[in-house]
XYZ file of C-alpha atoms in Angstrom:
428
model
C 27.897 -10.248 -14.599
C 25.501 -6.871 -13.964
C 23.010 -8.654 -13.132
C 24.873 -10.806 -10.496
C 26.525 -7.939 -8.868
C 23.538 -5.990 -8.708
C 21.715 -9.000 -6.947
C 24.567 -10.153 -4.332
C 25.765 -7.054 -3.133
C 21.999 -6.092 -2.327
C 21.385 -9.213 -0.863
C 25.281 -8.924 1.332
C 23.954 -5.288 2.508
C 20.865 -6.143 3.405
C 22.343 -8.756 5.587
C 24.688 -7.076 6.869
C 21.391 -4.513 8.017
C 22.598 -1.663 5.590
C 19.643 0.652 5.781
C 17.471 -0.342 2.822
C 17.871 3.107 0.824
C 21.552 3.445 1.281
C 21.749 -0.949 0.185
C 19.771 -0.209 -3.340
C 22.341 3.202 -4.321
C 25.338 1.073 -3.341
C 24.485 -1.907 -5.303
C 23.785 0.264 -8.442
C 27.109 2.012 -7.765
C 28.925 -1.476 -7.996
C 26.847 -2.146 -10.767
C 27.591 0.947 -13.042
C 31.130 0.537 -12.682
C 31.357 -2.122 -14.301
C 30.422 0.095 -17.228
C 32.585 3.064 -16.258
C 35.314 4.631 -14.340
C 35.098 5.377 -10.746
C 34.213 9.338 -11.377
C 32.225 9.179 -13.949
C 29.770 6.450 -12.281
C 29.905 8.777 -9.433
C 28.836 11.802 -11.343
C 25.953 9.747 -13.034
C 24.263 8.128 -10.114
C 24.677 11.342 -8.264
C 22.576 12.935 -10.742
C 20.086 10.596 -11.703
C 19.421 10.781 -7.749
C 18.593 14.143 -7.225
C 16.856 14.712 -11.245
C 14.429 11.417 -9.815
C 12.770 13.197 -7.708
C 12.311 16.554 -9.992
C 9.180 15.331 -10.896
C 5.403 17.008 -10.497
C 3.551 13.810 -9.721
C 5.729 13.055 -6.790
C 5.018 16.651 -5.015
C 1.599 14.520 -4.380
C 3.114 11.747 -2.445
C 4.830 14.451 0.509
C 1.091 16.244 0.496
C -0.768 12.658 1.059
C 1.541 11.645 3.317
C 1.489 14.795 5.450
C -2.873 14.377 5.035
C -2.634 10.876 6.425
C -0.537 12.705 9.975
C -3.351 14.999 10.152
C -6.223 12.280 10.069
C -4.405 10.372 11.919
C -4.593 13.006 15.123
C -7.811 14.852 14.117
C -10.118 12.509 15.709
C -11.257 10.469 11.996
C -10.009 7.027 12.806
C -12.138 7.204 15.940
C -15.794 7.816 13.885
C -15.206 6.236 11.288
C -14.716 3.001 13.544
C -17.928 4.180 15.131
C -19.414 3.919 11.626
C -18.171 0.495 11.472
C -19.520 -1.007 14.098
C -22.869 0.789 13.596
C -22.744 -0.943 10.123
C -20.965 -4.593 10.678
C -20.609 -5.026 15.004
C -23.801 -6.814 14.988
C -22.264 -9.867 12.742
C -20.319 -12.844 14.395
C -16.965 -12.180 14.869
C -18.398 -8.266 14.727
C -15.029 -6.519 16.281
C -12.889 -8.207 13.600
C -15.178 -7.027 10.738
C -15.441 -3.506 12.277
C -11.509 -3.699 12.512
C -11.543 -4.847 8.568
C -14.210 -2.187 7.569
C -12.531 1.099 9.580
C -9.270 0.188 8.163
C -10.748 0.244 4.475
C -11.965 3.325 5.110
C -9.311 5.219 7.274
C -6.761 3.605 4.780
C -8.629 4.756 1.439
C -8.586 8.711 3.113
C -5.137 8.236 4.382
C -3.453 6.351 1.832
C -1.394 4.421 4.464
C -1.623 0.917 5.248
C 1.217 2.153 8.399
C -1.463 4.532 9.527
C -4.241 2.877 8.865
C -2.800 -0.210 11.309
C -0.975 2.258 13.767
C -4.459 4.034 13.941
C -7.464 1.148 13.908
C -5.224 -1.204 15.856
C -4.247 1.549 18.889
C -8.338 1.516 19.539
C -9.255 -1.382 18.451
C -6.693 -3.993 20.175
C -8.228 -3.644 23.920
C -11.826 -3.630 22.539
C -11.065 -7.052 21.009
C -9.528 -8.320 23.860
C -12.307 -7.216 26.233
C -15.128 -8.734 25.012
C -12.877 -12.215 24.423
C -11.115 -12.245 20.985
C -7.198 -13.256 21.525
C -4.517 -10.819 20.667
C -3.225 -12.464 18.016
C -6.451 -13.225 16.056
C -6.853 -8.723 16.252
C -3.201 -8.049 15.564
C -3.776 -10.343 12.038
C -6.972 -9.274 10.956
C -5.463 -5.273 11.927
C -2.560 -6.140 9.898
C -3.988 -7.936 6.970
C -6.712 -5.297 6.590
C -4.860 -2.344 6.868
C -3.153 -2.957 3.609
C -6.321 -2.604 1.337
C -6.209 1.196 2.116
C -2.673 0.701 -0.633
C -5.327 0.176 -3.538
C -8.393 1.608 -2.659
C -7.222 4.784 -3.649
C -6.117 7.418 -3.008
C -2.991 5.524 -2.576
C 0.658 6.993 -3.047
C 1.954 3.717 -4.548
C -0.044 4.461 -7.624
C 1.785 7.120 -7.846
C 4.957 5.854 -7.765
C 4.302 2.863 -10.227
C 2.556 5.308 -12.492
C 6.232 7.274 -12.657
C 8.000 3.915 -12.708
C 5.854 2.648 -15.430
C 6.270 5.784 -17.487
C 3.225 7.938 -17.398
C -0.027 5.369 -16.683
C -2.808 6.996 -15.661
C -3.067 7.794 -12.092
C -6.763 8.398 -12.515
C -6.975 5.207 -14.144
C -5.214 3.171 -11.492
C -6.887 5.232 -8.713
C -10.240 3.781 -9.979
C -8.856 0.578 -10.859
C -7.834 0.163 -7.017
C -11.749 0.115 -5.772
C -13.220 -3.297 -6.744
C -9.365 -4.991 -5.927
C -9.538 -3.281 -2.897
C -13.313 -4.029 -1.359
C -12.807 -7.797 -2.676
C -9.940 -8.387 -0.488
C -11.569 -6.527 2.484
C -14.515 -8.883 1.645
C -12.608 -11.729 1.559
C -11.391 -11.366 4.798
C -14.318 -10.648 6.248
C -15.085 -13.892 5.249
C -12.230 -15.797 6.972
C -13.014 -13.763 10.192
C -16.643 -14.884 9.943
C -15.209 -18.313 10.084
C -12.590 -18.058 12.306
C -14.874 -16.514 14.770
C -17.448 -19.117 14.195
C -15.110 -21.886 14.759
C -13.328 -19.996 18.157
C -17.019 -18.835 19.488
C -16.424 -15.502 19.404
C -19.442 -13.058 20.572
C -21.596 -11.562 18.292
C -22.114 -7.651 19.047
C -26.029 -6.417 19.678
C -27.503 -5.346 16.282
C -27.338 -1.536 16.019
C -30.779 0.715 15.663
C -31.521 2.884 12.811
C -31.199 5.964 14.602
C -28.022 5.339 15.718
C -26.512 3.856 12.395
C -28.008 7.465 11.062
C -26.261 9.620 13.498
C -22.689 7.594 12.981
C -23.267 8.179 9.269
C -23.514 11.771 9.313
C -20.435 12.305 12.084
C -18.340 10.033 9.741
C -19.284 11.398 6.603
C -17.743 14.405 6.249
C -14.372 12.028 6.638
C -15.845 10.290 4.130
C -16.678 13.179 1.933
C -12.680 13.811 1.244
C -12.821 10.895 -1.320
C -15.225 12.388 -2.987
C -13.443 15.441 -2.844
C -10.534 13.692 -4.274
C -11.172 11.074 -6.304
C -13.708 13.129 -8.190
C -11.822 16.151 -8.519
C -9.565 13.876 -10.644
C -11.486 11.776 -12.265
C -13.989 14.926 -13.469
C -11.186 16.715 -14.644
C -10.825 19.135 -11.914
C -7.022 18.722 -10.911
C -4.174 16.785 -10.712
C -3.471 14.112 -8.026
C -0.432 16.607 -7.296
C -3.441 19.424 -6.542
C -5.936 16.618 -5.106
C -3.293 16.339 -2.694
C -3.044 20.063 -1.445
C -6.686 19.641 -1.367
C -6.601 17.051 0.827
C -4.192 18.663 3.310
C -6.146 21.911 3.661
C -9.550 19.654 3.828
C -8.048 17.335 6.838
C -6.755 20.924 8.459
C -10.198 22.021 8.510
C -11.801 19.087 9.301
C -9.655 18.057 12.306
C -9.865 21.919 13.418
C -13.972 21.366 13.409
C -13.870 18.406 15.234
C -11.434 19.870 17.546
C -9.050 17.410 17.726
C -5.916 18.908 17.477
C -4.977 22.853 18.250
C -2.584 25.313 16.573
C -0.119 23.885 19.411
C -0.375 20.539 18.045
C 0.670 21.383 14.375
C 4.374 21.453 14.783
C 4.666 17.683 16.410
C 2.309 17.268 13.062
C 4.482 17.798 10.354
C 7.637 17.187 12.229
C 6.556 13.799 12.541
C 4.911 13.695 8.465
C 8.456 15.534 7.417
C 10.378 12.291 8.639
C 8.057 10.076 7.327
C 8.845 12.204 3.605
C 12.225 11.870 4.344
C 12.754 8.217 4.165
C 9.983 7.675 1.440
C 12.021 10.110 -0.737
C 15.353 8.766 -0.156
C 13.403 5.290 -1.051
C 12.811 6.972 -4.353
C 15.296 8.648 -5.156
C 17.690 5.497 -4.795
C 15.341 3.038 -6.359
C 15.331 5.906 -9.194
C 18.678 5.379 -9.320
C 19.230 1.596 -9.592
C 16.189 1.555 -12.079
C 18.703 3.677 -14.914
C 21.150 1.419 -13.821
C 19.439 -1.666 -14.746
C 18.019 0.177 -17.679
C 21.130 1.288 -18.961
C 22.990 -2.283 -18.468
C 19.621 -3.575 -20.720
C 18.938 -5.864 -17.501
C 15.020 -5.554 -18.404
C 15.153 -6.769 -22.094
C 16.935 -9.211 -20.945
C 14.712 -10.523 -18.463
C 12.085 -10.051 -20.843
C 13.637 -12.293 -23.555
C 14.358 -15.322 -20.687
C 10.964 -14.850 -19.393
C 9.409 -14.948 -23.215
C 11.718 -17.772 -24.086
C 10.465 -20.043 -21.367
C 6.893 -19.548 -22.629
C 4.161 -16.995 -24.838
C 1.362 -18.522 -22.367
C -0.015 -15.344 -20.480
C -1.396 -17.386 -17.584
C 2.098 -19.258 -17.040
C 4.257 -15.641 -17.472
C 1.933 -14.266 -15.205
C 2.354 -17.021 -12.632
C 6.202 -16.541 -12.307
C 5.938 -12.692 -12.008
C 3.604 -13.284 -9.052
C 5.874 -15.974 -7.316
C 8.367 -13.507 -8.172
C 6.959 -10.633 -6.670
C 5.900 -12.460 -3.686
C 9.184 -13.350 -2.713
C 10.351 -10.219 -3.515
C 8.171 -8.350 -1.228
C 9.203 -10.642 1.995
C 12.995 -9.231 1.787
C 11.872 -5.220 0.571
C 9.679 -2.642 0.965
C 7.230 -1.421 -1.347
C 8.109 1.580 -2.544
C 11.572 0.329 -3.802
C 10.361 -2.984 -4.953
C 7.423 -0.882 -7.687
C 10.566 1.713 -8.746
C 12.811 -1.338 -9.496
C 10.822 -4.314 -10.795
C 8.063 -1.752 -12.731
C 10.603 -1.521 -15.351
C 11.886 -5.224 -15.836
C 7.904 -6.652 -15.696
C 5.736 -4.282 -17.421
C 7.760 -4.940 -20.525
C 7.101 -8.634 -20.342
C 3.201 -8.207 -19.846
C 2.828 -5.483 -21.979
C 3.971 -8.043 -24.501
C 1.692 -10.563 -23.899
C -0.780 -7.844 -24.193
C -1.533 -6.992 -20.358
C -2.831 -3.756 -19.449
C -0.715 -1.540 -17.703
C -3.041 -0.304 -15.462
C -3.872 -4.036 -14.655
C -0.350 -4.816 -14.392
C 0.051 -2.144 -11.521
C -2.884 -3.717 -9.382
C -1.421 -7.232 -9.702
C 2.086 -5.311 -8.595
C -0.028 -3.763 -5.596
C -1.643 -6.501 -4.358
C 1.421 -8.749 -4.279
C 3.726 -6.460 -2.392
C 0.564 -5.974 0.100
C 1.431 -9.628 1.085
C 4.808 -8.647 1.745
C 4.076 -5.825 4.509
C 2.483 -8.435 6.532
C 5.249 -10.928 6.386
C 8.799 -11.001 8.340
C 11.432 -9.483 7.755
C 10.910 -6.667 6.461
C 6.607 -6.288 7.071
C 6.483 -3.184 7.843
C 2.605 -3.136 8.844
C 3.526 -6.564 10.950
C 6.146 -4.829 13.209
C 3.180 -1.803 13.717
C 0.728 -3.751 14.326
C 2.261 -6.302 16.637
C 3.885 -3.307 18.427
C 0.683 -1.548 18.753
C -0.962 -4.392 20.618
C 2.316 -5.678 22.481
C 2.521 -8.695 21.182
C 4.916 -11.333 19.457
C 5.112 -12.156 15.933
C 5.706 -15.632 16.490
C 1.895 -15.421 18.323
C 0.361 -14.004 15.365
C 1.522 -16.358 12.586
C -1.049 -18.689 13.323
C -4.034 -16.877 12.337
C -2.158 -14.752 10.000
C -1.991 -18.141 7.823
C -6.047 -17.826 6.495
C -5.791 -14.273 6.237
C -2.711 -14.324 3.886
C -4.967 -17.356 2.075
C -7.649 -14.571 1.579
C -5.175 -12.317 0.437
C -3.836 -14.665 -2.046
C -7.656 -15.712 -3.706
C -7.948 -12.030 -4.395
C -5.018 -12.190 -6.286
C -5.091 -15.279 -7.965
C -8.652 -13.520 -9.367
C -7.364 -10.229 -9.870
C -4.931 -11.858 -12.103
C -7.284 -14.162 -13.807
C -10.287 -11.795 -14.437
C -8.506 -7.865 -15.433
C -11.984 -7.106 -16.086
C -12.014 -6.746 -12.008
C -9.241 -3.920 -12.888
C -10.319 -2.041 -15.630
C -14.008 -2.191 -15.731
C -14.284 1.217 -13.854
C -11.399 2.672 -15.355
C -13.422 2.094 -19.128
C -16.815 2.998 -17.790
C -15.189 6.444 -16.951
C -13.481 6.630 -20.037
C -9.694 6.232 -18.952
């Protein structure tokens, strides 16, 4: 009965365009008072809101999301594209690999797959359709390749499946992120190589030395912030909460050198980052919420017994989860989907002896899918409204992007040694 009422009523208030936040508190009110009387589930999910977010590893996710705003108008997306092309441009189908590089790299420093598409796509999307790539073909290679910036870290879902999962290793997932990440940028390098093949797209003049040398050095001091970052915690250093601050003060400085933005341009800044925070948080807090609920009702043990009872073969568990999450992430958004299904999976894998940090980059990369998909694909509504297009136009050569997508999965899944092989070399 919990379970059913927890499901429909979600499912009613999402149709009925309840604002996603607001649909997952509701449905774990109706839920919990089925357990208790009106006040009393009241009191409870009132509290297990706000003590949710009283948490130090989530001060990091307001500090990387205020970073990203500050890349994102401090003049970084612009060089490191410039870096891109220097380094890829002169390949066929050169625009869409610069487009797939610059959004790995933008994405990794901003930890937004949003800002990473918002961002590449705004300079990008004329180039491409200058020098004769369609629309459509840029707005689904933008779209698709923004999301690997979500696990090559730093990346602020980590961060929230390391809280939902119960203390993993953010350093350990952080560093499990990079060869997940670069695969599925490959990989769809490889379709666009293809794709532009087969549509005759041109092939950009190969790049001198000299100038592949000078792009280098104006990008790299973008570049040196993961360094900055991911070694601070990996060495030891600090926290991701204090990589974080780091990162904000870094971007400050860096955007102030390359004189990008101005004192006067710093309020619009984190005006803009504060209502990004906002909606994240509530996100959180909510999903917080419904994730005691189903907790308390023993939901997860009991989808761990169903999913054990229908078979002990790893492979064949593993399978479901995916289709699961796959599905899942079409209908909800990311953050919510980790907070809520975190605690029903990990259980089940961690049973059939699946590592936890592995677990989180299978979790990543299928809700990555879902951000380019309809309804609720977030990145696909940026991107497509970034080049002013239609998403019924892009679905076509979405299709063997999402393919590429799904290969990296389907070996992610198959081969954790992808997953944890830098996370054991450095000791995590």
């Amino acid at each position: 009965m919990e379970v059913t009422v927890l499901v429909l009523s979600f499912i009613i208030l999402i149709a009925l365009r309840v604002p996603v936040a607001w649909s997952i508190g509701i449905s774990a009110l109706l839920t919990i008072l089925l357990s208790m009387q009106t006040l009393p589930a009241l009191t409870t999910i009132s509290q297990r809101v706000v003590t949710g977010l009283d948490s130090f590893s989530l001060l990091a996710i307001p500090f990387f999301i205020l970073a990203g705003h500050i890349m994102n108008s401090g003049g970084i997306a612009k060089r490191l594209i410039e870096f891109a092309k220097a380094l890829v441009g002169s390949l066929p189908g050169g625009l869409a690999h610069v487009n797939i590089v610059s959004a790995m790299l933008f994405g990794a420093i901003a930890g937004s797959a949003g800002a990473a598409a918002a961002a590449i796509g705004s300079f990008m999307s004329d180039q491409m359709e200058k020098e004769g790539y369609s629309k459509e073909f840029g707005v689904a290679v933008n779209v698709t390749s923004a999301t690997t910036g979500l696990v090559i870290p730093p990346s602020n879902i980590f961060i929230v499946y390391s809280l939902a999962s119960g203390g993993v290793s953010i350093g350990a997932l952080f560093l499990a992120g990079y060869i997940p990440g670069i695969l599925t940028g490959l990989l769809l390098m490889i379709v666009a190589y293809i794709w532009a093949k087969k549509k005759g797209y041109p092939t950009g003049n190969k790049t001198s030395f000299k100038i592949l040398v000078k792009t280098c050095l104006s990008a790299l001091p973008s570049l040196f912030l993961l360094i900055v970052v991911i070694g601070g915690i990996v060495a030891g250093i600090f926290t991701a909460t204090e990589a974080s601050s780091v990162a904000v003060l870094y971007c400050l400085v860096l955007a102030f050198i390359y004189k990008e933005i101005s004192i006067y341009n710093l309020k619009s800044i984190f005006v803009a980052a504060s209502e990004t925070i906002a909606i994240v948080m509530m996100l959180i807090a909510m999903s917080i919420a419904m994730s005691w609920v189903m907790s308390y009702e023993n939901i997860p043990q009991d989808v761990t017994n169903a999913l054990l009872s229908i078979s002990d073969n790893k492979v064949l568990v593993l399978i479901i989860i995916n289709l699961t999450l796959l599905f899942v992430g079409i209908f909800m958004d990311m953050t919510p989907a980790v907070l809520i299904f975190t605690p029903i999976f990990l259980p089940v894998t961690t049973a059939l002896g699946i590592d936890p940090v592995h677990f989180g980059i299978i979790m990543v990369l299928n809700l990555c899918i879902g951000l380019c998909t309809p309804p609720v694909g977030a990145v696909l509504f940026i991107g497509v409204g970034v080049a002013k297009t239609s998403i019924q136009k892009v679905i076509k050569p979405l299709l063997p992007l999402f393919i590429a997508m799904l290969v990296a999965l389907m070996l992610v899944s198959l081969f954790p040694q992808l997953s944890l092989w830098l996370p054991r070399f450095f000791g995590f």
